[in-house]
Amino acid sequence: MTKYDYYNREERAICAHLFRLLHEKLDYKSESPLGHFIEVLSKSNLTFKNGNSTLTNLRFDNISIFSEASIIRDAYQNAKPDTYPFMDDLTKIIMKQEKVSDCRLYSELPKPLNNGKQTHPKQIRQKATSEGIQLNESESRVYGAMQGMFNAKPDLVITIDNILLVCEAKHTESFDKEQLKRTWNIAEVWATLLYKDIGFSEPPIYTLFKLGGATFKPDINWTSISQIADKTYNENDRTRIAIKAGAELLKRQRLE
């Protein structure tokens, strides 16, 4: 390990080690690192959507773990060349989230806004301005929110049984309300429009959980993750060392 490893504040780095940790010993189910992670998380007061659930008595079926997930962006790419059905469905969901009705669907927008070769969905509002195309207030909100969805990459996504767990992770930073709201909206799109693409046969129950320094009142903190790593790896393992270093950095900064 380098000196930098002990003061690295980049959440992507520590989340990469967490991604590895959660894949260990999955055959052990509830006794795996993922099982211990879920056990800690089950003690938080999580809000579930699309139904009622808890994180107890799980079967540990249908397990997938995704890092830096860009499912909406990649689903759009996968839908080519005929993206209108997917993009219209996505627009309808965002209209509901933004509580607006007077918004043209993607397929109804004037060219070049709905031409993927000329305008990427994350550029619609910007291209409308540069091309002198008028969007009403509702359309500006919807396609602005769409831009945020295409740019966002939730840090960690876990599927287990019929549950979708979406993580907003921070290391030394606090949580941002707008970012959390956007991540909730992204999770809704995944759970209602793209659930088959991530291994569900029907829309899953879903929730958002926060991972970060204890000071910021997360649902699970990095000290808990470090304790799981200690039980999983020997003392010379780089993931165990990196996660412990991350937790100790938070303690030095009085964030843990």
PDB file of C-alpha atoms in Angstrom:
ATOM      1  CA  MET A   1       0.000   0.000   0.000  1.00  0.00           C
ATOM      2  CA  THR A   2       1.147   3.535  -0.718  1.00  0.00           C
ATOM      3  CA  LYS A   3       0.932   6.573   1.507  1.00  0.00           C
ATOM      4  CA  TYR A   4      -1.854   7.839  -0.751  1.00  0.00           C
ATOM      5  CA  ASP A   5      -3.987   4.794   0.072  1.00  0.00           C
ATOM      6  CA  TYR A   6      -4.274   6.110   3.620  1.00  0.00           C
ATOM      7  CA  TYR A   7      -5.600   9.538   2.692  1.00  0.00           C
ATOM      8  CA  ASN A   8      -7.473   8.755  -0.531  1.00  0.00           C
ATOM      9  CA  ARG A   9     -10.900  10.453  -0.232  1.00  0.00           C
ATOM     10  CA  GLU A  10     -12.291   9.139  -3.542  1.00  0.00           C
ATOM     11  CA  GLU A  11     -15.507   7.208  -2.915  1.00  0.00           C
ATOM     12  CA  ARG A  12     -15.112   5.263  -6.162  1.00  0.00           C
ATOM     13  CA  ALA A  13     -11.931   3.687  -4.816  1.00  0.00           C
ATOM     14  CA  ILE A  14     -13.429   2.436  -1.555  1.00  0.00           C
ATOM     15  CA  CYS A  15     -16.664   1.384  -3.313  1.00  0.00           C
ATOM     16  CA  ALA A  16     -14.611  -0.720  -5.729  1.00  0.00           C
ATOM     17  CA  HIS A  17     -13.235  -2.662  -2.767  1.00  0.00           C
ATOM     18  CA  LEU A  18     -16.754  -3.002  -1.338  1.00  0.00           C
ATOM     19  CA  PHE A  19     -17.921  -4.409  -4.700  1.00  0.00           C
ATOM     20  CA  ARG A  20     -15.262  -7.103  -4.419  1.00  0.00           C
ATOM     21  CA  LEU A  21     -16.080  -7.800  -0.771  1.00  0.00           C
ATOM     22  CA  LEU A  22     -19.791  -8.370  -1.446  1.00  0.00           C
ATOM     23  CA  HIS A  23     -19.022 -11.009  -4.084  1.00  0.00           C
ATOM     24  CA  GLU A  24     -17.089 -13.202  -1.661  1.00  0.00           C
ATOM     25  CA  LYS A  25     -18.502 -16.541  -0.449  1.00  0.00           C
ATOM     26  CA  LEU A  26     -21.996 -15.981  -1.888  1.00  0.00           C
ATOM     27  CA  ASP A  27     -22.687 -19.715  -1.579  1.00  0.00           C
ATOM     28  CA  TYR A  28     -22.760 -19.173   2.202  1.00  0.00           C
ATOM     29  CA  LYS A  29     -25.869 -16.989   1.744  1.00  0.00           C
ATOM     30  CA  SER A  30     -26.716 -15.299   5.075  1.00  0.00           C
ATOM     31  CA  GLU A  31     -23.217 -16.096   6.397  1.00  0.00           C
ATOM     32  CA  SER A  32     -21.514 -14.446   3.421  1.00  0.00           C
ATOM     33  CA  PRO A  33     -20.148 -10.874   3.522  1.00  0.00           C
ATOM     34  CA  LEU A  34     -23.307  -9.869   1.618  1.00  0.00           C
ATOM     35  CA  GLY A  35     -25.360 -11.612   4.298  1.00  0.00           C
ATOM     36  CA  HIS A  36     -23.594  -9.697   7.066  1.00  0.00           C
ATOM     37  CA  PHE A  37     -24.013  -6.470   5.069  1.00  0.00           C
ATOM     38  CA  ILE A  38     -27.761  -7.113   4.736  1.00  0.00           C
ATOM     39  CA  GLU A  39     -27.993  -7.936   8.447  1.00  0.00           C
ATOM     40  CA  VAL A  40     -26.540  -4.547   9.391  1.00  0.00           C
ATOM     41  CA  LEU A  41     -28.706  -2.778   6.816  1.00  0.00           C
ATOM     42  CA  SER A  42     -31.854  -4.521   8.091  1.00  0.00           C
ATOM     43  CA  LYS A  43     -31.546  -2.572  11.347  1.00  0.00           C
ATOM     44  CA  SER A  44     -32.073   0.718   9.509  1.00  0.00           C
ATOM     45  CA  ASN A  45     -35.475   2.257   8.993  1.00  0.00           C
ATOM     46  CA  LEU A  46     -35.599   1.827   5.214  1.00  0.00           C
ATOM     47  CA  THR A  47     -38.569   2.953   3.121  1.00  0.00           C
ATOM     48  CA  PHE A  48     -39.687   0.386   0.542  1.00  0.00           C
ATOM     49  CA  LYS A  49     -41.637   1.235  -2.607  1.00  0.00           C
ATOM     50  CA  ASN A  50     -43.798  -1.034  -4.804  1.00  0.00           C
ATOM     51  CA  GLY A  51     -44.822  -3.005  -1.722  1.00  0.00           C
ATOM     52  CA  ASN A  52     -43.902  -3.777   1.866  1.00  0.00           C
ATOM     53  CA  SER A  53     -40.782  -5.704   2.748  1.00  0.00           C
ATOM     54  CA  THR A  54     -38.002  -6.221   5.244  1.00  0.00           C
ATOM     55  CA  LEU A  55     -34.458  -7.479   4.870  1.00  0.00           C
ATOM     56  CA  THR A  56     -35.000 -10.407   7.212  1.00  0.00           C
ATOM     57  CA  ASN A  57     -35.647 -14.058   6.319  1.00  0.00           C
ATOM     58  CA  LEU A  58     -34.323 -13.656   2.790  1.00  0.00           C
ATOM     59  CA  ARG A  59     -33.794 -16.684   0.540  1.00  0.00           C
ATOM     60  CA  PHE A  60     -30.677 -15.179  -1.076  1.00  0.00           C
ATOM     61  CA  ASP A  61     -31.965 -15.928  -4.570  1.00  0.00           C
ATOM     62  CA  ASN A  62     -31.595 -13.770  -7.674  1.00  0.00           C
ATOM     63  CA  ILE A  63     -28.404 -12.078  -6.445  1.00  0.00           C
ATOM     64  CA  SER A  64     -26.687  -9.515  -8.652  1.00  0.00           C
ATOM     65  CA  ILE A  65     -24.375  -6.681  -7.678  1.00  0.00           C
ATOM     66  CA  PHE A  66     -23.676  -3.763 -10.013  1.00  0.00           C
ATOM     67  CA  SER A  67     -21.151  -0.956  -9.583  1.00  0.00           C
ATOM     68  CA  GLU A  68     -21.480   2.544 -11.088  1.00  0.00           C
ATOM     69  CA  ALA A  69     -24.690   1.391 -12.759  1.00  0.00           C
ATOM     70  CA  SER A  70     -25.770   3.276 -15.901  1.00  0.00           C
ATOM     71  CA  ILE A  71     -28.708   1.051 -16.754  1.00  0.00           C
ATOM     72  CA  ILE A  72     -30.886   3.736 -18.368  1.00  0.00           C
ATOM     73  CA  ARG A  73     -28.057   4.959 -20.604  1.00  0.00           C
ATOM     74  CA  ASP A  74     -27.111   1.435 -21.644  1.00  0.00           C
ATOM     75  CA  ALA A  75     -30.740   0.366 -22.187  1.00  0.00           C
ATOM     76  CA  TYR A  76     -31.142   3.311 -24.566  1.00  0.00           C
ATOM     77  CA  GLN A  77     -28.048   2.213 -26.471  1.00  0.00           C
ATOM     78  CA  ASN A  78     -29.347  -1.361 -26.564  1.00  0.00           C
ATOM     79  CA  ALA A  79     -32.710  -0.215 -27.963  1.00  0.00           C
ATOM     80  CA  LYS A  80     -31.182   1.258 -31.096  1.00  0.00           C
ATOM     81  CA  PRO A  81     -32.100   1.755 -33.876  1.00  0.00           C
ATOM     82  CA  ASP A  82     -35.746   2.075 -32.744  1.00  0.00           C
ATOM     83  CA  THR A  83     -35.492   4.000 -29.481  1.00  0.00           C
ATOM     84  CA  TYR A  84     -38.922   5.668 -29.607  1.00  0.00           C
ATOM     85  CA  PRO A  85     -40.861   3.041 -27.567  1.00  0.00           C
ATOM     86  CA  PHE A  86     -38.281   2.997 -24.766  1.00  0.00           C
ATOM     87  CA  MET A  87     -37.803   6.751 -24.715  1.00  0.00           C
ATOM     88  CA  ASP A  88     -41.548   7.464 -24.757  1.00  0.00           C
ATOM     89  CA  ASP A  89     -42.045   5.104 -21.793  1.00  0.00           C
ATOM     90  CA  LEU A  90     -39.173   6.797 -19.971  1.00  0.00           C
ATOM     91  CA  THR A  91     -40.659  10.234 -20.702  1.00  0.00           C
ATOM     92  CA  LYS A  92     -44.021   9.156 -19.257  1.00  0.00           C
ATOM     93  CA  ILE A  93     -42.402   8.009 -16.015  1.00  0.00           C
ATOM     94  CA  ILE A  94     -40.460  11.250 -15.658  1.00  0.00           C
ATOM     95  CA  MET A  95     -43.612  13.280 -16.364  1.00  0.00           C
ATOM     96  CA  LYS A  96     -45.285  11.474 -13.476  1.00  0.00           C
ATOM     97  CA  GLN A  97     -42.284  12.077 -11.229  1.00  0.00           C
ATOM     98  CA  GLU A  98     -42.219  15.776 -12.129  1.00  0.00           C
ATOM     99  CA  LYS A  99     -46.018  15.998 -11.770  1.00  0.00           C
ATOM    100  CA  VAL A 100     -46.612  17.503 -15.217  1.00  0.00           C
ATOM    101  CA  SER A 101     -48.911  16.590 -18.111  1.00  0.00           C
ATOM    102  CA  ASP A 102     -48.283  19.210 -20.814  1.00  0.00           C
ATOM    103  CA  CYS A 103     -45.128  17.651 -22.192  1.00  0.00           C
ATOM    104  CA  ARG A 104     -44.487  16.176 -25.608  1.00  0.00           C
ATOM    105  CA  LEU A 105     -43.234  12.618 -25.660  1.00  0.00           C
ATOM    106  CA  TYR A 106     -39.757  11.996 -27.003  1.00  0.00           C
ATOM    107  CA  SER A 107     -41.123  10.728 -30.326  1.00  0.00           C
ATOM    108  CA  GLU A 108     -43.208  13.918 -30.667  1.00  0.00           C
ATOM    109  CA  LEU A 109     -40.293  16.316 -30.257  1.00  0.00           C
ATOM    110  CA  PRO A 110     -39.149  18.172 -33.369  1.00  0.00           C
ATOM    111  CA  LYS A 111     -36.015  16.982 -35.079  1.00  0.00           C
ATOM    112  CA  PRO A 112     -33.129  17.039 -34.334  1.00  0.00           C
ATOM    113  CA  LEU A 113     -34.122  16.654 -30.645  1.00  0.00           C
ATOM    114  CA  ASN A 114     -35.427  13.092 -31.035  1.00  0.00           C
ATOM    115  CA  ASN A 115     -32.790  11.981 -33.529  1.00  0.00           C
ATOM    116  CA  GLY A 116     -30.203   9.935 -31.645  1.00  0.00           C
ATOM    117  CA  LYS A 117     -27.585  10.524 -34.339  1.00  0.00           C
ATOM    118  CA  GLN A 118     -27.832  14.261 -33.824  1.00  0.00           C
ATOM    119  CA  THR A 119     -28.856  14.632 -30.179  1.00  0.00           C
ATOM    120  CA  HIS A 120     -28.156  12.371 -27.232  1.00  0.00           C
ATOM    121  CA  PRO A 121     -31.052  12.320 -24.702  1.00  0.00           C
ATOM    122  CA  LYS A 122     -28.852  14.059 -22.121  1.00  0.00           C
ATOM    123  CA  GLN A 123     -28.421  16.973 -24.564  1.00  0.00           C
ATOM    124  CA  ILE A 124     -32.070  17.630 -25.500  1.00  0.00           C
ATOM    125  CA  ARG A 125     -32.566  20.787 -23.453  1.00  0.00           C
ATOM    126  CA  GLN A 126     -29.180  22.171 -24.463  1.00  0.00           C
ATOM    127  CA  LYS A 127     -29.755  21.387 -28.154  1.00  0.00           C
ATOM    128  CA  ALA A 128     -33.211  22.998 -28.021  1.00  0.00           C
ATOM    129  CA  THR A 129     -31.618  26.217 -26.805  1.00  0.00           C
ATOM    130  CA  SER A 130     -28.841  26.185 -29.400  1.00  0.00           C
ATOM    131  CA  GLU A 131     -31.273  25.383 -32.233  1.00  0.00           C
ATOM    132  CA  GLY A 132     -33.857  27.947 -31.139  1.00  0.00           C
ATOM    133  CA  ILE A 133     -36.492  25.273 -30.475  1.00  0.00           C
ATOM    134  CA  GLN A 134     -39.028  26.262 -27.826  1.00  0.00           C
ATOM    135  CA  LEU A 135     -39.681  23.870 -24.943  1.00  0.00           C
ATOM    136  CA  ASN A 136     -42.445  24.779 -22.514  1.00  0.00           C
ATOM    137  CA  GLU A 137     -41.754  24.874 -18.782  1.00  0.00           C
ATOM    138  CA  SER A 138     -42.913  21.304 -18.217  1.00  0.00           C
ATOM    139  CA  GLU A 139     -40.828  19.973 -21.091  1.00  0.00           C
ATOM    140  CA  SER A 140     -37.788  21.796 -19.795  1.00  0.00           C
ATOM    141  CA  ARG A 141     -38.279  20.127 -16.406  1.00  0.00           C
ATOM    142  CA  VAL A 142     -38.841  16.666 -17.849  1.00  0.00           C
ATOM    143  CA  TYR A 143     -35.931  16.700 -20.269  1.00  0.00           C
ATOM    144  CA  GLY A 144     -33.719  18.361 -17.682  1.00  0.00           C
ATOM    145  CA  ALA A 145     -34.518  15.508 -15.298  1.00  0.00           C
ATOM    146  CA  MET A 146     -33.846  13.043 -18.120  1.00  0.00           C
ATOM    147  CA  GLN A 147     -30.437  14.624 -18.631  1.00  0.00           C
ATOM    148  CA  GLY A 148     -29.649  14.031 -14.951  1.00  0.00           C
ATOM    149  CA  MET A 149     -30.689  10.381 -15.221  1.00  0.00           C
ATOM    150  CA  PHE A 150     -28.459   9.753 -18.219  1.00  0.00           C
ATOM    151  CA  ASN A 151     -25.504  11.374 -16.485  1.00  0.00           C
ATOM    152  CA  ALA A 152     -25.960   9.687 -13.099  1.00  0.00           C
ATOM    153  CA  LYS A 153     -24.296   6.433 -12.033  1.00  0.00           C
ATOM    154  CA  PRO A 154     -25.599   5.165  -8.686  1.00  0.00           C
ATOM    155  CA  ASP A 155     -22.650   3.763  -6.761  1.00  0.00           C
ATOM    156  CA  LEU A 156     -23.887   0.285  -5.947  1.00  0.00           C
ATOM    157  CA  VAL A 157     -26.969  -1.748  -6.860  1.00  0.00           C
ATOM    158  CA  ILE A 158     -27.954  -5.049  -5.262  1.00  0.00           C
ATOM    159  CA  THR A 159     -30.739  -7.393  -6.313  1.00  0.00           C
ATOM    160  CA  ILE A 160     -31.767 -10.103  -3.872  1.00  0.00           C
ATOM    161  CA  ASP A 161     -34.955 -12.177  -3.976  1.00  0.00           C
ATOM    162  CA  ASN A 162     -37.652  -9.724  -5.145  1.00  0.00           C
ATOM    163  CA  ILE A 163     -35.883  -6.655  -3.716  1.00  0.00           C
ATOM    164  CA  LEU A 164     -33.884  -3.944  -5.465  1.00  0.00           C
ATOM    165  CA  LEU A 165     -31.435  -2.096  -3.207  1.00  0.00           C
ATOM    166  CA  VAL A 166     -29.919   1.095  -4.622  1.00  0.00           C
ATOM    167  CA  CYS A 167     -27.013   2.663  -2.753  1.00  0.00           C
ATOM    168  CA  GLU A 168     -25.990   6.296  -2.576  1.00  0.00           C
ATOM    169  CA  ALA A 169     -22.447   6.103  -1.201  1.00  0.00           C
ATOM    170  CA  LYS A 170     -20.273   8.875   0.163  1.00  0.00           C
ATOM    171  CA  HIS A 171     -16.867   8.681   1.764  1.00  0.00           C
ATOM    172  CA  THR A 172     -15.872  11.975   3.383  1.00  0.00           C
ATOM    173  CA  GLU A 173     -18.732  14.047   1.924  1.00  0.00           C
ATOM    174  CA  SER A 174     -22.272  14.594   3.163  1.00  0.00           C
ATOM    175  CA  PHE A 175     -25.392  13.494   1.281  1.00  0.00           C
ATOM    176  CA  ASP A 176     -27.071  15.845  -1.180  1.00  0.00           C
ATOM    177  CA  LYS A 177     -30.877  16.047  -1.156  1.00  0.00           C
ATOM    178  CA  GLU A 178     -31.205  16.659  -4.891  1.00  0.00           C
ATOM    179  CA  GLN A 179     -28.909  13.763  -5.662  1.00  0.00           C
ATOM    180  CA  LEU A 180     -30.887  11.473  -3.362  1.00  0.00           C
ATOM    181  CA  LYS A 181     -34.143  12.529  -5.036  1.00  0.00           C
ATOM    182  CA  ARG A 182     -32.683  11.812  -8.475  1.00  0.00           C
ATOM    183  CA  THR A 183     -31.438   8.399  -7.330  1.00  0.00           C
ATOM    184  CA  TRP A 184     -34.914   7.534  -5.996  1.00  0.00           C
ATOM    185  CA  ASN A 185     -36.345   8.469  -9.407  1.00  0.00           C
ATOM    186  CA  ILE A 186     -33.738   6.382 -11.218  1.00  0.00           C
ATOM    187  CA  ALA A 187     -34.561   3.427  -8.969  1.00  0.00           C
ATOM    188  CA  GLU A 188     -38.228   3.793  -9.920  1.00  0.00           C
ATOM    189  CA  VAL A 189     -37.350   3.644 -13.618  1.00  0.00           C
ATOM    190  CA  TRP A 190     -35.273   0.517 -13.075  1.00  0.00           C
ATOM    191  CA  ALA A 191     -37.997  -1.136 -10.978  1.00  0.00           C
ATOM    192  CA  THR A 192     -40.869  -0.375 -13.344  1.00  0.00           C
ATOM    193  CA  LEU A 193     -39.451  -0.063 -16.871  1.00  0.00           C
ATOM    194  CA  LEU A 194     -36.221  -2.074 -16.807  1.00  0.00           C
ATOM    195  CA  TYR A 195     -36.815  -4.715 -14.141  1.00  0.00           C
ATOM    196  CA  LYS A 196     -36.499  -7.633 -16.576  1.00  0.00           C
ATOM    197  CA  ASP A 197     -33.116  -6.339 -17.698  1.00  0.00           C
ATOM    198  CA  ILE A 198     -31.749  -6.679 -14.153  1.00  0.00           C
ATOM    199  CA  GLY A 199     -33.083 -10.152 -13.475  1.00  0.00           C
ATOM    200  CA  PHE A 200     -36.597  -9.725 -12.078  1.00  0.00           C
ATOM    201  CA  SER A 201     -39.647 -11.492 -13.500  1.00  0.00           C
ATOM    202  CA  GLU A 202     -41.987  -8.825 -12.093  1.00  0.00           C
ATOM    203  CA  PRO A 203     -41.538  -5.292 -10.749  1.00  0.00           C
ATOM    204  CA  PRO A 204     -39.497  -5.580  -7.551  1.00  0.00           C
ATOM    205  CA  ILE A 205     -39.915  -3.918  -4.212  1.00  0.00           C
ATOM    206  CA  TYR A 206     -37.223  -1.259  -4.127  1.00  0.00           C
ATOM    207  CA  THR A 207     -35.495   1.101  -1.755  1.00  0.00           C
ATOM    208  CA  LEU A 208     -32.610   3.535  -1.533  1.00  0.00           C
ATOM    209  CA  PHE A 209     -30.037   3.274   1.232  1.00  0.00           C
ATOM    210  CA  LYS A 210     -27.194   5.579   2.233  1.00  0.00           C
ATOM    211  CA  LEU A 211     -23.637   4.454   2.933  1.00  0.00           C
ATOM    212  CA  GLY A 212     -21.211   6.938   4.437  1.00  0.00           C
ATOM    213  CA  GLY A 213     -19.593   8.434   7.510  1.00  0.00           C
ATOM    214  CA  ALA A 214     -21.539   7.960  10.733  1.00  0.00           C
ATOM    215  CA  THR A 215     -21.733  11.743  11.256  1.00  0.00           C
ATOM    216  CA  PHE A 216     -24.010  12.012   8.218  1.00  0.00           C
ATOM    217  CA  LYS A 217     -26.538   9.500   9.608  1.00  0.00           C
ATOM    218  CA  PRO A 218     -26.257   6.830   6.892  1.00  0.00           C
ATOM    219  CA  ASP A 219     -28.145   3.546   6.876  1.00  0.00           C
ATOM    220  CA  ILE A 220     -24.806   1.728   7.062  1.00  0.00           C
ATOM    221  CA  ASN A 221     -21.377   3.206   7.779  1.00  0.00           C
ATOM    222  CA  TRP A 222     -17.815   2.418   6.724  1.00  0.00           C
ATOM    223  CA  THR A 223     -16.787   1.096  10.133  1.00  0.00           C
ATOM    224  CA  SER A 224     -19.396  -1.650   9.741  1.00  0.00           C
ATOM    225  CA  ILE A 225     -18.018  -2.421   6.277  1.00  0.00           C
ATOM    226  CA  SER A 226     -14.498  -2.588   7.700  1.00  0.00           C
ATOM    227  CA  GLN A 227     -15.640  -5.056  10.359  1.00  0.00           C
ATOM    228  CA  ILE A 228     -17.109  -7.306   7.658  1.00  0.00           C
ATOM    229  CA  ALA A 229     -13.849  -7.097   5.680  1.00  0.00           C
ATOM    230  CA  ASP A 230     -11.882  -8.031   8.821  1.00  0.00           C
ATOM    231  CA  LYS A 231     -13.954 -11.220   9.127  1.00  0.00           C
ATOM    232  CA  THR A 232     -13.530 -12.054   5.440  1.00  0.00           C
ATOM    233  CA  TYR A 233      -9.888 -11.426   4.547  1.00  0.00           C
ATOM    234  CA  ASN A 234      -6.486 -11.969   6.133  1.00  0.00           C
ATOM    235  CA  GLU A 235      -4.638  -8.957   7.488  1.00  0.00           C
ATOM    236  CA  ASN A 236      -2.503  -8.567   4.350  1.00  0.00           C
ATOM    237  CA  ASP A 237      -5.420  -8.431   1.912  1.00  0.00           C
ATOM    238  CA  ARG A 238      -5.504  -5.166  -0.033  1.00  0.00           C
ATOM    239  CA  THR A 239      -9.281  -4.770   0.191  1.00  0.00           C
ATOM    240  CA  ARG A 240      -9.266  -5.234   3.955  1.00  0.00           C
ATOM    241  CA  ILE A 241      -6.430  -2.713   4.285  1.00  0.00           C
ATOM    242  CA  ALA A 242      -8.051  -0.178   1.943  1.00  0.00           C
ATOM    243  CA  ILE A 243     -11.461  -0.257   3.631  1.00  0.00           C
ATOM    244  CA  LYS A 244      -9.877  -0.023   7.081  1.00  0.00           C
ATOM    245  CA  ALA A 245      -7.786   2.928   5.904  1.00  0.00           C
ATOM    246  CA  GLY A 246     -10.943   4.601   4.615  1.00  0.00           C
ATOM    247  CA  ALA A 247     -12.746   4.117   7.924  1.00  0.00           C
ATOM    248  CA  GLU A 248      -9.737   5.400   9.878  1.00  0.00           C
ATOM    249  CA  LEU A 249      -9.540   8.480   7.632  1.00  0.00           C
ATOM    250  CA  LEU A 250     -13.135   9.266   8.586  1.00  0.00           C
ATOM    251  CA  LYS A 251     -12.261   8.880  12.261  1.00  0.00           C
ATOM    252  CA  ARG A 252      -9.299  11.250  11.919  1.00  0.00           C
ATOM    253  CA  GLN A 253     -11.626  13.786  10.326  1.00  0.00           C
ATOM    254  CA  ARG A 254     -14.228  13.126  13.035  1.00  0.00           C
ATOM    255  CA  LEU A 255     -16.768  11.922  10.509  1.00  0.00           C
ATOM    256  CA  GLU A 256     -17.039   8.366  11.830  1.00  0.00           C
TER     257      GLU A 256
END
